[in-house]
Short mmCIF file of C-alpha atoms in Angstrom, two decimals:
data_model
loop_
_atom_site.label_atom_id
_atom_site.label_comp_id
_atom_site.label_asym_id
_atom_site.label_seq_id
_atom_site.Cartn_x
_atom_site.Cartn_y
_atom_site.Cartn_z
CA UNK A 1 -21.63 18.77 -5.70
CA UNK A 2 -20.20 21.82 -4.88
CA UNK A 3 -18.17 24.54 -6.31
CA UNK A 4 -15.12 23.31 -3.73
CA UNK A 5 -15.24 19.63 -5.00
CA UNK A 6 -11.96 18.31 -6.10
CA UNK A 7 -13.28 15.43 -8.56
CA UNK A 8 -14.59 18.59 -10.32
CA UNK A 9 -12.09 19.41 -13.55
CA UNK A 10 -10.34 22.93 -13.70
CA UNK A 11 -10.56 23.55 -9.86
CA UNK A 12 -6.88 23.85 -9.78
CA UNK A 13 -6.21 26.61 -6.74
CA UNK A 14 -9.22 24.54 -5.02
CA UNK A 15 -7.35 21.23 -5.43
CA UNK A 16 -3.70 22.67 -3.72
CA UNK A 17 -5.35 24.67 -1.11
CA UNK A 18 -7.28 21.06 0.07
CA UNK A 19 -4.08 19.59 -0.18
CA UNK A 20 -1.81 22.04 1.58
CA UNK A 21 -4.37 22.29 4.06
CA UNK A 22 -4.88 18.50 4.43
CA UNK A 23 -0.42 18.30 4.67
CA UNK A 24 -0.12 20.58 7.39
CA UNK A 25 -3.00 18.70 9.12
CA UNK A 26 -0.72 15.38 8.72
CA UNK A 27 2.37 17.16 10.26
CA UNK A 28 -0.24 18.03 13.08
CA UNK A 29 -1.25 14.51 13.95
CA UNK A 30 2.60 13.35 14.15
CA UNK A 31 3.15 15.95 16.29
CA UNK A 32 0.62 15.31 18.44
CA UNK A 33 2.08 11.65 18.36
CA UNK A 34 5.11 12.79 19.36
CA UNK A 35 4.20 14.57 22.55
CA UNK A 36 2.21 11.58 23.53
CA UNK A 37 5.20 9.00 22.57
CA UNK A 38 7.19 11.73 24.54
CA UNK A 39 5.26 11.62 27.78
CA UNK A 40 4.40 7.67 27.55
CA UNK A 41 8.34 7.17 27.34
CA UNK A 42 8.83 10.02 30.22
CA UNK A 43 6.42 7.57 32.52
CA UNK A 44 7.62 4.12 31.22
CA UNK A 45 11.16 5.38 32.34
CA UNK A 46 10.13 6.32 35.45
CA UNK A 47 8.43 3.22 36.12
CA UNK A 48 11.18 0.89 35.28
CA UNK B 1 -22.58 -26.73 -12.07
CA UNK B 2 -20.14 -24.29 -13.29
CA UNK B 3 -20.14 -23.06 -16.47
CA UNK B 4 -16.89 -23.07 -18.81
CA UNK B 5 -15.93 -19.57 -19.92
CA UNK B 6 -16.55 -18.97 -23.54
CA UNK B 7 -14.48 -17.43 -25.86
CA UNK B 8 -15.76 -13.95 -25.89
CA UNK B 9 -15.17 -14.25 -21.87
CA UNK B 10 -11.49 -14.44 -22.87
CA UNK B 11 -11.49 -11.67 -25.60
CA UNK B 12 -13.12 -9.02 -22.75
CA UNK B 13 -10.57 -10.16 -20.02
CA UNK B 14 -7.72 -10.08 -22.88
CA UNK B 15 -9.09 -6.62 -24.23
CA UNK B 16 -8.74 -4.88 -20.83
CA UNK B 17 -5.65 -6.52 -20.25
CA UNK B 18 -4.22 -4.88 -23.25
CA UNK B 19 -5.77 -1.85 -22.15
CA UNK B 20 -3.96 -1.58 -19.31
CA UNK B 21 -0.60 -2.59 -20.42
CA UNK B 22 -0.20 -0.06 -22.81
CA UNK B 23 -1.27 2.47 -19.90
CA UNK B 24 2.16 0.60 -17.92
CA UNK B 25 3.79 0.87 -21.27
CA UNK B 26 3.55 4.50 -21.68
CA UNK B 27 3.62 5.07 -17.79
CA UNK B 28 7.37 3.19 -18.17
CA UNK B 29 8.93 5.95 -20.95
CA UNK B 30 9.36 7.89 -17.58
CA UNK B 31 12.15 5.61 -16.06
CA UNK B 32 13.46 4.59 -19.87
CA UNK B 33 13.69 9.04 -19.93
CA UNK B 34 15.54 9.10 -16.62
CA UNK B 35 18.16 6.73 -18.02
CA UNK B 36 18.83 8.38 -20.96
CA UNK B 37 18.88 12.17 -19.06
CA UNK B 38 21.53 10.16 -17.15
CA UNK B 39 23.23 8.54 -19.70
CA UNK B 40 22.45 5.07 -17.93
CA UNK B 41 22.81 3.17 -21.53
CA UNK B 42 22.70 -0.26 -19.67
CA UNK B 43 19.14 0.33 -17.94
CA UNK B 44 18.37 2.36 -20.99
CA UNK B 45 18.42 -1.25 -22.94
CA UNK B 46 16.53 -3.08 -20.44
CA UNK B 47 13.64 -0.37 -19.99
CA UNK B 48 13.32 -0.11 -23.27
CA UNK B 49 13.07 -4.22 -23.57
CA UNK B 50 10.20 -4.19 -21.24
CA UNK B 51 8.30 -1.14 -22.71
CA UNK B 52 8.51 -3.06 -26.13
CA UNK B 53 7.01 -6.82 -23.99
CA UNK B 54 4.45 -4.26 -22.01
CA UNK B 55 3.14 -3.01 -25.95
CA UNK B 56 3.74 -5.55 -27.97
CA UNK B 57 1.36 -8.00 -25.69
CA UNK B 58 -0.83 -4.91 -25.31
CA UNK B 59 -1.40 -4.34 -28.46
CA UNK B 60 -2.09 -8.09 -29.52
CA UNK B 61 -4.42 -8.72 -26.44
CA UNK B 62 -6.29 -5.39 -27.77
CA UNK B 63 -6.94 -7.10 -31.03
CA UNK B 64 -9.24 -9.22 -30.05
CA UNK B 65 -11.61 -7.09 -29.02
CA UNK B 66 -14.82 -8.42 -27.81
CA UNK B 67 -18.51 -7.70 -29.24
CA UNK B 68 -19.36 -6.17 -25.73
CA UNK B 69 -16.78 -4.52 -23.78
CA UNK B 70 -18.65 -4.74 -20.70
CA UNK B 71 -16.36 -6.57 -18.09
CA UNK B 72 -19.29 -8.57 -15.54
CA UNK B 73 -18.54 -8.50 -11.58
CA UNK B 74 -15.70 -11.64 -12.80
CA UNK B 75 -14.58 -10.83 -15.66
CA UNK B 76 -13.47 -7.14 -13.77
CA UNK B 77 -11.83 -9.47 -10.89
CA UNK B 78 -10.21 -11.53 -13.04
CA UNK B 79 -8.18 -8.97 -15.00
CA UNK B 80 -7.22 -7.50 -11.70
CA UNK B 81 -5.78 -10.43 -10.45
CA UNK B 82 -3.57 -10.87 -13.41
CA UNK B 83 -2.69 -7.56 -13.94
CA UNK B 84 -1.02 -7.54 -10.17
CA UNK B 85 1.19 -11.33 -11.21
CA UNK B 86 1.27 -9.78 -14.87
CA UNK B 87 2.58 -6.23 -14.71
CA UNK B 88 5.44 -7.59 -11.99
CA UNK B 89 6.63 -10.23 -14.17
CA UNK B 90 7.39 -7.88 -16.76
CA UNK B 91 8.53 -4.97 -14.90
CA UNK B 92 10.79 -7.34 -13.41
CA UNK B 93 13.22 -7.40 -17.13
CA UNK B 94 15.32 -4.10 -15.90
CA UNK B 95 16.17 -5.77 -12.73
CA UNK B 96 16.66 -8.82 -14.28
CA UNK B 97 19.25 -7.54 -16.57
CA UNK B 98 20.95 -5.57 -13.55
CA UNK B 99 23.21 -7.38 -11.81
CA UNK B 100 21.95 -6.59 -8.44
CA UNK B 101 19.84 -9.55 -8.20
CA UNK B 102 21.02 -13.24 -7.29
CA UNK B 103 18.36 -15.08 -9.76
CA UNK B 104 15.32 -13.62 -11.94
CA UNK B 105 13.02 -15.30 -9.03
CA UNK B 106 14.48 -12.35 -6.92
CA UNK B 107 13.81 -9.71 -9.05
CA UNK B 108 10.36 -10.01 -9.51
CA UNK B 109 10.26 -10.86 -5.62
CA UNK B 110 11.47 -7.38 -6.18
CA UNK B 111 9.11 -6.49 -8.59
CA UNK B 112 6.22 -7.79 -6.47
CA UNK B 113 6.97 -5.94 -3.67
CA UNK B 114 6.98 -3.06 -4.87
CA UNK B 115 3.59 -2.43 -6.92
CA UNK B 116 1.77 -4.17 -4.00
CA UNK B 117 3.52 -1.30 -1.50
CA UNK B 118 5.38 -4.10 0.54
CA UNK B 119 8.66 -3.02 0.61
CA UNK B 120 10.87 -5.97 1.50
CA UNK B 121 13.84 -6.16 -0.99
CA UNK B 122 16.18 -9.47 -2.39
CA UNK B 123 18.11 -6.43 -4.30
CA UNK B 124 22.06 -6.65 -3.80
CA UNK B 125 24.25 -3.87 -3.17
CA UNK B 126 20.80 -1.41 -3.56
CA UNK B 127 23.32 2.02 -2.33
CA UNK B 128 24.88 1.75 -5.61
CA UNK B 129 21.91 0.78 -8.03
CA UNK B 130 21.89 3.28 -11.26
CA UNK B 131 19.15 5.90 -10.19
CA UNK B 132 16.95 5.15 -13.26
CA UNK B 133 16.46 1.18 -11.72
CA UNK B 134 15.85 3.11 -7.74
CA UNK B 135 13.31 5.06 -9.89
CA UNK B 136 11.56 2.40 -11.48
CA UNK B 137 11.32 0.62 -8.26
CA UNK B 138 10.01 3.36 -6.13
CA UNK B 139 7.81 3.95 -9.66
CA UNK B 140 6.05 1.07 -8.82
CA UNK B 141 5.49 1.69 -6.02
CA UNK B 142 3.20 4.93 -6.25
CA UNK B 143 1.86 2.99 -9.31
CA UNK B 144 1.11 -0.12 -6.83
CA UNK B 145 -0.08 2.26 -3.83
CA UNK B 146 -2.31 4.50 -6.19
CA UNK B 147 -4.08 1.38 -7.80
CA UNK B 148 -2.75 0.49 -11.16
CA UNK B 149 -6.00 -0.47 -12.58
CA UNK B 150 -7.47 3.10 -11.45
CA UNK B 151 -4.80 4.69 -13.32
CA UNK B 152 -5.56 3.37 -16.08
CA UNK B 153 -9.28 4.51 -15.46
CA UNK B 154 -8.27 7.75 -15.48
CA UNK B 155 -7.62 7.43 -18.94
CA UNK B 156 -10.79 5.13 -20.00
CA UNK B 157 -13.18 4.53 -17.67
CA UNK B 158 -15.35 1.31 -19.98
CA UNK B 159 -18.31 -0.65 -18.74
CA UNK B 160 -17.12 -2.61 -15.82
CA UNK B 161 -14.99 0.10 -14.39
CA UNK B 162 -16.64 -0.35 -10.68
CA UNK B 163 -15.64 -4.03 -10.80
CA UNK B 164 -12.27 -3.32 -11.32
CA UNK B 165 -11.84 -0.67 -8.91
CA UNK B 166 -13.64 -2.75 -6.09
CA UNK B 167 -11.38 -5.70 -7.48
CA UNK B 168 -8.45 -3.61 -6.11
CA UNK B 169 -9.77 -3.50 -2.65
CA UNK B 170 -10.94 -0.24 -2.45
CA UNK B 171 -14.36 -0.01 -1.88
CA UNK B 172 -15.15 4.00 -1.16
CA UNK B 173 -16.70 5.32 -3.55
CA UNK B 174 -16.71 8.83 -2.79
CA UNK B 175 -17.31 10.66 -5.61
CA UNK B 176 -20.88 10.14 -8.18
CA UNK B 177 -18.70 8.17 -10.52
CA UNK B 178 -15.65 5.98 -10.75
CA UNK B 179 -13.98 8.26 -12.89
CA UNK B 180 -14.36 10.88 -10.72
CA UNK B 181 -13.43 9.19 -7.86
CA UNK B 182 -10.13 7.71 -9.52
CA UNK B 183 -9.70 11.21 -10.68
CA UNK B 184 -9.64 12.74 -6.88
CA UNK B 185 -7.26 9.68 -6.08
CA UNK B 186 -4.83 10.91 -8.37
CA UNK B 187 -5.40 14.58 -7.39
CA UNK B 188 -4.59 14.02 -3.49
CA UNK B 189 -1.35 12.13 -4.84
CA UNK B 190 -0.17 14.88 -7.10
CA UNK B 191 -1.10 17.47 -4.54
CA UNK B 192 0.96 15.65 -1.79
CA UNK B 193 4.29 15.14 -4.58
CA UNK B 194 4.67 18.75 -4.64
CA UNK B 195 3.99 19.25 -1.24
CA UNK B 196 6.12 16.26 -0.29
CA UNK B 197 9.18 16.88 -2.63
CA UNK B 198 9.32 21.06 -1.78
CA UNK B 199 9.57 19.75 2.49
CA UNK B 200 11.75 16.95 1.67
CA UNK B 201 13.78 18.56 -0.48
CA UNK B 202 14.80 21.75 1.40
CA UNK B 203 15.17 19.72 4.66
CA UNK B 204 18.09 17.33 2.80
CA UNK B 205 19.20 20.54 1.05
CA UNK B 206 19.13 22.67 4.43
CA UNK B 207 19.91 19.91 7.14
CA UNK B 208 21.87 17.38 5.49
CA UNK B 209 24.00 19.09 3.03
CA UNK B 210 22.41 17.83 -0.17
CA UNK B 211 23.23 19.36 -3.34
CA UNK B 212 19.62 20.19 -4.82
CA UNK B 213 20.22 17.29 -7.40
CA UNK B 214 20.46 15.00 -4.77
CA UNK B 215 18.17 16.65 -2.19
CA UNK B 216 15.35 16.33 -4.75
CA UNK B 217 16.34 12.68 -5.83
CA UNK B 218 16.09 11.46 -2.29
CA UNK B 219 12.91 13.78 -1.96
CA UNK B 220 11.27 11.74 -4.86
CA UNK B 221 12.13 8.43 -3.99
CA UNK B 222 11.15 8.88 -0.26
CA UNK B 223 7.81 10.59 -1.56
CA UNK B 224 6.72 7.98 -3.63
CA UNK B 225 7.35 4.87 -1.26
CA UNK B 226 5.90 6.85 1.79
CA UNK B 227 2.92 8.38 0.60
CA UNK B 228 1.99 5.43 -1.16
CA UNK B 229 3.27 3.56 2.12
CA UNK B 230 5.61 1.03 0.26
CA UNK B 231 8.92 1.43 2.32
CA UNK B 232 11.50 1.29 -0.59
CA UNK B 233 14.89 3.71 -0.11
CA UNK B 234 17.48 4.37 -2.26
CA UNK B 235 20.03 2.84 -0.32
CA UNK B 236 19.79 -0.17 2.29
CA UNK B 237 19.91 1.30 5.61
CA UNK B 238 16.29 3.08 5.15
CA UNK B 239 15.47 6.03 6.51
CA UNK B 240 18.03 5.36 9.21
CA UNK B 241 20.36 6.77 6.71
CA UNK B 242 19.62 10.69 7.03
CA UNK B 243 20.79 10.81 10.48
CA UNK B 244 17.62 13.23 10.86
CA UNK B 245 14.85 13.88 13.35
CA UNK B 246 13.64 16.98 10.77
CA UNK B 247 13.30 14.30 7.92
CA UNK B 248 12.48 11.62 10.12
CA UNK B 249 9.13 14.19 10.56
CA UNK B 250 8.71 15.26 7.71
CA UNK B 251 8.53 10.98 6.27
CA UNK B 252 6.39 10.93 9.20
CA UNK B 253 3.86 13.03 7.77
CA UNK B 254 3.79 11.33 4.44
CA UNK B 255 3.04 7.91 6.46
CA UNK B 256 0.03 9.22 8.32
CA UNK B 257 -0.88 10.61 4.74
CA UNK B 258 -1.27 7.26 3.01
CA UNK B 259 -2.19 5.16 5.86
CA UNK B 260 -5.60 7.62 5.41
CA UNK B 261 -8.59 6.31 3.57
CA UNK B 262 -9.20 8.73 0.15
CA UNK B 263 -12.48 9.04 2.05
CA UNK B 264 -11.06 10.73 4.93
CA UNK B 265 -8.89 13.08 2.52
CA UNK B 266 -11.99 13.85 0.57
CA UNK B 267 -13.43 15.17 4.12
CA UNK B 268 -10.48 16.87 5.27
CA UNK B 269 -10.06 18.41 1.79
CA UNK B 270 -13.86 19.66 2.42
CA UNK B 271 -13.04 21.44 5.91
CA UNK B 272 -15.20 18.60 7.54
CA UNK B 273 -12.30 17.12 10.15
CA UNK B 274 -15.15 16.79 12.63
CA UNK B 275 -16.66 14.53 10.66
CA UNK B 276 -13.49 12.61 10.33
CA UNK B 277 -13.08 12.58 14.14
CA UNK B 278 -16.25 11.08 14.71
CA UNK B 279 -15.73 8.33 12.12
CA UNK B 280 -15.23 4.72 13.62
CA UNK B 281 -12.34 3.77 12.03
CA UNK B 282 -10.34 7.02 12.83
CA UNK B 283 -11.21 6.04 16.55
CA UNK B 284 -10.44 2.45 16.11
CA UNK B 285 -7.13 3.25 14.31
CA UNK B 286 -6.68 5.76 17.22
CA UNK B 287 -6.73 3.37 19.95
CA UNK B 288 -4.95 0.28 18.04
CA UNK B 289 -1.98 2.85 17.40
CA UNK B 290 -1.73 4.21 20.63
CA UNK B 291 -1.90 0.88 22.62
CA UNK B 292 0.41 -0.67 19.90
CA UNK B 293 2.64 2.16 20.55
CA UNK B 294 2.83 1.20 24.62
CA UNK B 295 3.18 -2.11 23.97
CA UNK B 296 6.34 -1.29 22.12
CA UNK B 297 7.75 1.46 24.21
CA UNK B 298 7.39 -0.88 27.44
CA UNK B 299 9.33 -3.46 25.53
CA UNK B 300 11.71 -1.68 24.86
CA UNK B 301 11.65 0.13 27.66
CA UNK B 302 12.16 -3.03 30.04
CA UNK B 303 15.26 -3.93 28.14
CA UNK B 304 16.99 -0.59 28.52
CA UNK B 305 17.42 -0.98 24.61
CA UNK B 306 17.27 3.55 24.81
CA UNK B 307 18.33 4.77 28.22
CA UNK B 308 16.63 8.46 26.89
CA UNK B 309 12.97 9.64 26.81
CA UNK B 310 14.18 10.78 23.88
CA UNK B 311 16.13 7.86 22.00
CA UNK B 312 12.93 5.76 23.41
CA UNK B 313 10.14 8.13 21.91
CA UNK B 314 12.05 8.54 18.84
CA UNK B 315 12.73 5.08 17.60
CA UNK B 316 9.37 3.59 19.41
CA UNK B 317 7.29 6.44 17.50
CA UNK B 318 8.97 5.99 13.93
CA UNK B 319 8.71 1.82 13.89
CA UNK B 320 5.08 1.57 15.17
CA UNK B 321 3.97 4.32 13.00
CA UNK B 322 5.57 2.27 10.00
CA UNK B 323 4.13 -0.77 10.75
CA UNK B 324 0.48 0.35 11.70
CA UNK B 325 1.03 2.30 8.53
CA UNK B 326 2.02 -0.42 6.50
CA UNK B 327 4.85 1.62 5.25
CA UNK B 328 7.99 -0.02 5.80
CA UNK B 329 10.27 2.56 6.85
CA UNK B 330 13.31 2.05 9.40
CA UNK B 331 15.32 3.94 11.42
CA UNK B 332 16.91 0.93 13.08
CA UNK B 333 19.05 -1.72 11.10
CA UNK B 334 17.25 -5.38 10.71
CA UNK B 335 19.56 -6.59 13.17
CA UNK B 336 19.14 -4.29 15.70
CA UNK B 337 15.25 -4.61 15.52
CA UNK B 338 15.87 -8.63 15.82
CA UNK B 339 17.05 -7.50 18.93
CA UNK B 340 14.06 -6.08 21.08
CA UNK B 341 12.24 -7.84 23.27
CA UNK B 342 9.39 -9.83 22.77
CA UNK B 343 7.39 -7.10 24.40
CA UNK B 344 8.59 -4.67 21.78
CA UNK B 345 8.12 -7.10 18.70
CA UNK B 346 4.31 -8.20 19.45
CA UNK B 347 3.63 -4.50 19.50
CA UNK B 348 5.28 -4.17 16.10
CA UNK B 349 3.56 -7.72 14.43
CA UNK B 350 0.19 -6.35 16.03
CA UNK B 351 0.52 -3.19 14.19
CA UNK B 352 1.77 -4.29 11.22
CA UNK B 353 -1.16 -7.26 11.48
CA UNK B 354 -4.03 -4.24 11.88
CA UNK B 355 -2.59 -1.81 9.15
CA UNK B 356 -4.15 1.12 8.08
CA UNK B 357 -7.72 2.55 6.93
CA UNK B 358 -9.92 0.34 4.49
CA UNK B 359 -9.38 2.22 0.89
CA UNK B 360 -6.11 3.45 1.43
CA UNK B 361 -2.64 2.23 0.20
CA UNK B 362 -1.61 0.40 3.38
CA UNK B 363 -2.46 -3.04 3.84
CA UNK B 364 -3.17 -5.59 6.72
CA UNK B 365 -6.65 -6.61 8.00
CA UNK B 366 -7.79 -2.38 7.70
CA UNK B 367 -9.23 -0.68 11.05
CA UNK B 368 -12.66 -0.27 9.56
CA UNK B 369 -12.73 -4.01 10.08
CA UNK B 370 -11.18 -4.18 13.40
CA UNK B 371 -13.97 -1.50 14.69
CA UNK B 372 -16.73 -3.43 12.76
CA UNK B 373 -15.65 -6.52 14.53
CA UNK B 374 -15.39 -5.11 18.08
CA UNK B 375 -18.34 -3.13 18.11
CA UNK B 376 -20.07 -6.59 16.79
CA UNK B 377 -18.58 -8.27 19.72
CA UNK B 378 -19.83 -5.74 22.23
CA UNK B 379 -23.33 -5.26 20.97
CA UNK B 380 -24.11 -9.11 21.28
CA UNK B 381 -22.48 -8.74 24.86
CA UNK B 382 -24.49 -5.97 25.81
CA UNK B 383 -27.66 -7.82 24.36
CA UNK B 384 -27.04 -10.10 26.50
CA UNK B 385 -26.73 -8.25 29.79
CA UNK B 386 -30.20 -6.35 28.74
CA UNK B 387 -33.25 -7.88 29.79
CA UNK B 388 -35.26 -9.51 27.36
CA UNK B 389 -36.85 -7.98 24.74
CA UNK B 390 -34.63 -5.28 25.56
CA UNK B 391 -32.88 -3.97 21.41
CA UNK B 392 -29.32 -2.81 21.07
CA UNK B 393 -28.59 -0.02 18.80
CA UNK B 394 -26.57 -0.90 15.59
CA UNK B 395 -25.93 2.21 14.06
CA UNK B 396 -22.26 3.57 13.87
CA UNK B 397 -20.87 6.67 12.31
CA UNK B 398 -18.46 6.42 9.33
CA UNK B 399 -18.74 9.40 7.05
CA UNK B 400 -22.72 9.28 7.76
CA UNK B 401 -25.02 7.28 10.43
CA UNK B 402 -24.64 3.36 9.03
CA UNK B 403 -26.02 0.42 10.65
CA UNK B 404 -24.00 -2.77 11.63
CA UNK B 405 -25.43 -5.90 9.95
CA UNK B 406 -25.16 -9.41 10.77
CA UNK B 407 -23.76 -9.50 7.08
CA UNK B 408 -21.80 -6.64 7.66
CA UNK B 409 -20.24 -8.24 10.95
CA UNK B 410 -19.23 -11.57 8.57
CA UNK B 411 -17.60 -10.17 5.87
CA UNK B 412 -15.42 -8.24 8.39
CA UNK B 413 -14.93 -11.45 9.87
CA UNK B 414 -13.98 -13.35 7.12
CA UNK B 415 -11.75 -11.08 5.64
CA UNK B 416 -10.02 -11.01 9.07
CA UNK B 417 -10.11 -14.61 9.46
CA UNK B 418 -8.34 -14.92 5.73
CA UNK B 419 -5.91 -12.64 6.71
CA UNK B 420 -4.79 -14.99 10.04
CA UNK B 421 -4.61 -17.48 7.63
CA UNK B 422 -2.43 -16.16 5.22
CA UNK B 423 0.20 -15.04 8.09
CA UNK B 424 -0.13 -18.38 9.41
CA UNK B 425 0.74 -19.67 6.20
CA UNK B 426 4.36 -18.01 5.78
CA UNK B 427 4.99 -18.57 9.59
CA UNK B 428 4.85 -22.50 8.65
CA UNK B 429 6.64 -22.88 5.59
CA UNK B 430 9.31 -20.51 7.31
CA UNK B 431 9.14 -22.49 10.58
CA UNK B 432 9.52 -25.50 8.32
CA UNK B 433 12.55 -24.35 7.10
CA UNK B 434 14.04 -24.15 10.67
CA UNK B 435 13.84 -20.23 11.12
CA UNK B 436 13.23 -19.25 14.65
CA UNK B 437 9.11 -19.08 15.68
CA UNK B 438 9.27 -15.04 16.25
CA UNK B 439 11.35 -13.69 13.25
CA UNK B 440 9.03 -16.15 10.83
CA UNK B 441 5.79 -14.77 12.17
CA UNK B 442 7.45 -11.49 12.24
CA UNK B 443 8.10 -11.84 8.65
CA UNK B 444 5.20 -13.60 7.48
CA UNK B 445 2.92 -10.75 8.96
CA UNK B 446 5.24 -7.81 7.39
CA UNK B 447 4.24 -9.46 3.72
CA UNK B 448 1.41 -9.97 4.11
CA UNK B 449 0.48 -7.24 5.13
CA UNK B 450 2.19 -5.37 3.01
CA UNK B 451 4.44 -3.56 5.58
CA UNK B 452 7.80 -4.20 4.29
CA UNK B 453 9.88 -4.09 8.17
CA UNK B 454 12.26 -7.04 8.52
CA UNK B 455 13.94 -8.65 11.36
CA UNK B 456 16.60 -10.05 8.92
CA UNK B 457 15.04 -13.47 7.77
CA UNK B 458 14.00 -12.05 3.92
CA UNK B 459 17.29 -12.38 2.39
CA UNK B 460 18.82 -13.63 -1.29
CA UNK B 461 19.59 -16.71 0.52
CA UNK B 462 16.41 -17.83 1.81
CA UNK B 463 14.89 -21.25 0.12
CA UNK B 464 13.03 -20.52 -3.18
CA UNK B 465 9.89 -21.66 -2.01
CA UNK B 466 9.63 -19.58 0.61
CA UNK B 467 10.67 -16.19 -1.52
CA UNK B 468 7.42 -17.66 -3.68
CA UNK B 469 5.44 -18.07 -0.50
CA UNK B 470 6.39 -14.33 0.58
CA UNK B 471 5.31 -13.61 -2.97
CA UNK B 472 1.63 -15.21 -2.73
CA UNK B 473 1.26 -13.48 0.71
CA UNK B 474 1.90 -9.81 -0.42
CA UNK B 475 -0.26 -10.56 -3.71
CA UNK B 476 -2.88 -12.01 -1.49
CA UNK B 477 -2.89 -9.50 0.86
CA UNK B 478 -2.66 -6.60 -1.39
CA UNK B 479 -5.91 -7.49 -2.98
CA UNK B 480 -7.59 -8.75 0.26
CA UNK B 481 -8.40 -12.01 -1.43
CA UNK B 482 -11.82 -11.32 -3.60
CA UNK B 483 -9.89 -11.73 -6.42
CA UNK B 484 -7.58 -14.17 -6.26
CA UNK B 485 -10.98 -16.42 -5.34
CA UNK B 486 -12.35 -14.97 -8.35
CA UNK B 487 -9.13 -15.97 -10.41
CA UNK B 488 -8.92 -19.42 -9.07
CA UNK B 489 -13.04 -20.06 -9.88
CA UNK B 490 -11.98 -18.71 -13.52
CA UNK B 491 -9.28 -21.42 -14.12
CA UNK B 492 -11.49 -24.54 -12.28
CA UNK B 493 -14.11 -23.86 -14.41
CA UNK B 494 -12.30 -23.35 -17.48
CA UNK B 495 -10.97 -27.00 -16.37
CA UNK B 496 -13.57 -28.48 -14.91
CA UNK B 497 -16.66 -26.57 -16.07
CA UNK B 498 -19.33 -27.86 -18.79
#
C-alpha cells in the first residue's frame, strides 16, 4: 500500500486528483464511443 | 438433514439488521431536512413517521444482543436478503402518503425499483412531486447503488462483514480489509458527486438557462441516478426533457462511471489504465457494447426512424449506453421506444441482459461472466481441434494473471442460467396476462437486469401479480441470487429442520 492508496485516511488531495483524472477518462470514453457511433451510423446509412 | 436455526441465530441476524436500520434512519434525516428547508410539511410528517419506524425497529432489534456478534456465512446472506426487502417496504411510507401512487403496492414497487437501482416507476404525475420526495427517490438509488450494507460497514465493521459484502453481489476486495474497500467505494462516489454536480450544474445553468438552485437540484438528482445506474429522473420525460446534447454527454460519462467495476476505478485511480485495458472484463464489455450498438443502429436505420447521421448516432448511442450500463435513462419516450424495429429492440434487450461490470453499481449478467463463458467455450473448442495430449493454456488477465478453473466456469454459467430463467419468468407472467412477446421480454429483462428502460407495459394499471413478479425480479437480479437462496434455505430449515 503506497502513498497514493485512496483507501488511506487523510489523503484528501489524492482522493480528488485520482477522481478528477478518472472522471476525465470516463468523458474521453464517451467521446470515443460518440465518434464510433457517428462512423457506424454513416456507414449504415450509406449502405441502406 | 437440515438443522433448525436456534434462538441465538435469530439474535445474531436481528442484531445486525437493527444496526443497519439505525444507519438507514440516520440517512433518512437528509430528506427530512430537505422537507424542512423547503417548508414541505406534508412530506415532512411522512418522513418523520418513516424515520420513527426505522429507529424504533432498529432499537428493538439491537436489544436482542447475541452472545457473539460474529456473523457466519448464512447469517450474513440472510441479513442482506432481508435488508433489501425491509428497507424498501418501510422506505415507501413517504410515497404511500404522497398521493402520487395508485396503491401502497405501487409505492413499494417504486421503493424496490429505487433501492435496486432499476428505475422502473409507477409514480403518477412525477413532474409535480414535492422536491423532498424526489430527493428521497433518488437517494434510495444512491444508497442501493453504493450498497446499503456497505454503507453500514463503513461505520461498523464487526465480525462477519465479509459475508455481508459478498451478499450484496460484490466479489472484488480492492483493499486488504472490507472496511477500507467500503471506504474506497464511498470515496469514489463522493469525488464523482463533486465533479458530476459541478459539471451538470454548470451545463444546466449555462446551456439550459436554469437558475443556479434549479440547476444544482437537477444535477444532484441526475448524479444520484446516473452514477448509481438507477435511472430515476425528476420528470416523466427522463433525460429527453433537457433537449441538450451537452447534458446528455455529461450524463453518459456518469453512466460509464457507474458501469465500471470499483476494481477498475481503483486501477485508474492509481494511473494503471494499461492494466485496465488488458483485463478480460474490459475487453468483453467493449466488444459486447460495439455489437449491440451496431445491431441497434442497423435496426433504426432499416426502418428510417432517424434519417440523419447526427440523430441516428445520438439516439442509438445514448439508449444502448443506458441499456448496457443498466441505468435506464432515455432520450426518447417509452411509446417511441416501443415503435423501434425488432432488430433495434433486440440490440437493446441484449445490452440490458449483458449488463455492466462485476462489482459495479450495474445489474445484469455482467461482462466478467460473459467473458469467462466465452473463454471456456473457446478453450473447449481449441482442445478438441488440437492433437491428443496437447494442453490449452487456461490463463487470462483480470487484475493480474489468473486461471480459468472448471469451478469458475461452472459458477459463471450457473449464474448466467439463473438470470436467463429470471428473464423467462417475468416474460411468461406478462404473456399469460395477454401482453405481446416483444414488450413482455423487454420489460422483464429491464426489471431482472435492474435497467429501467420501458416500452410502456409497466404502468399503474397493470395486474398486481405482474407488479409483484417484477419486484421479485429486481430483488433477485440485484442480489445475484445467492443471498436469496440462503434466505429460502434458512426459512425452510426453520420450518422443517430438526
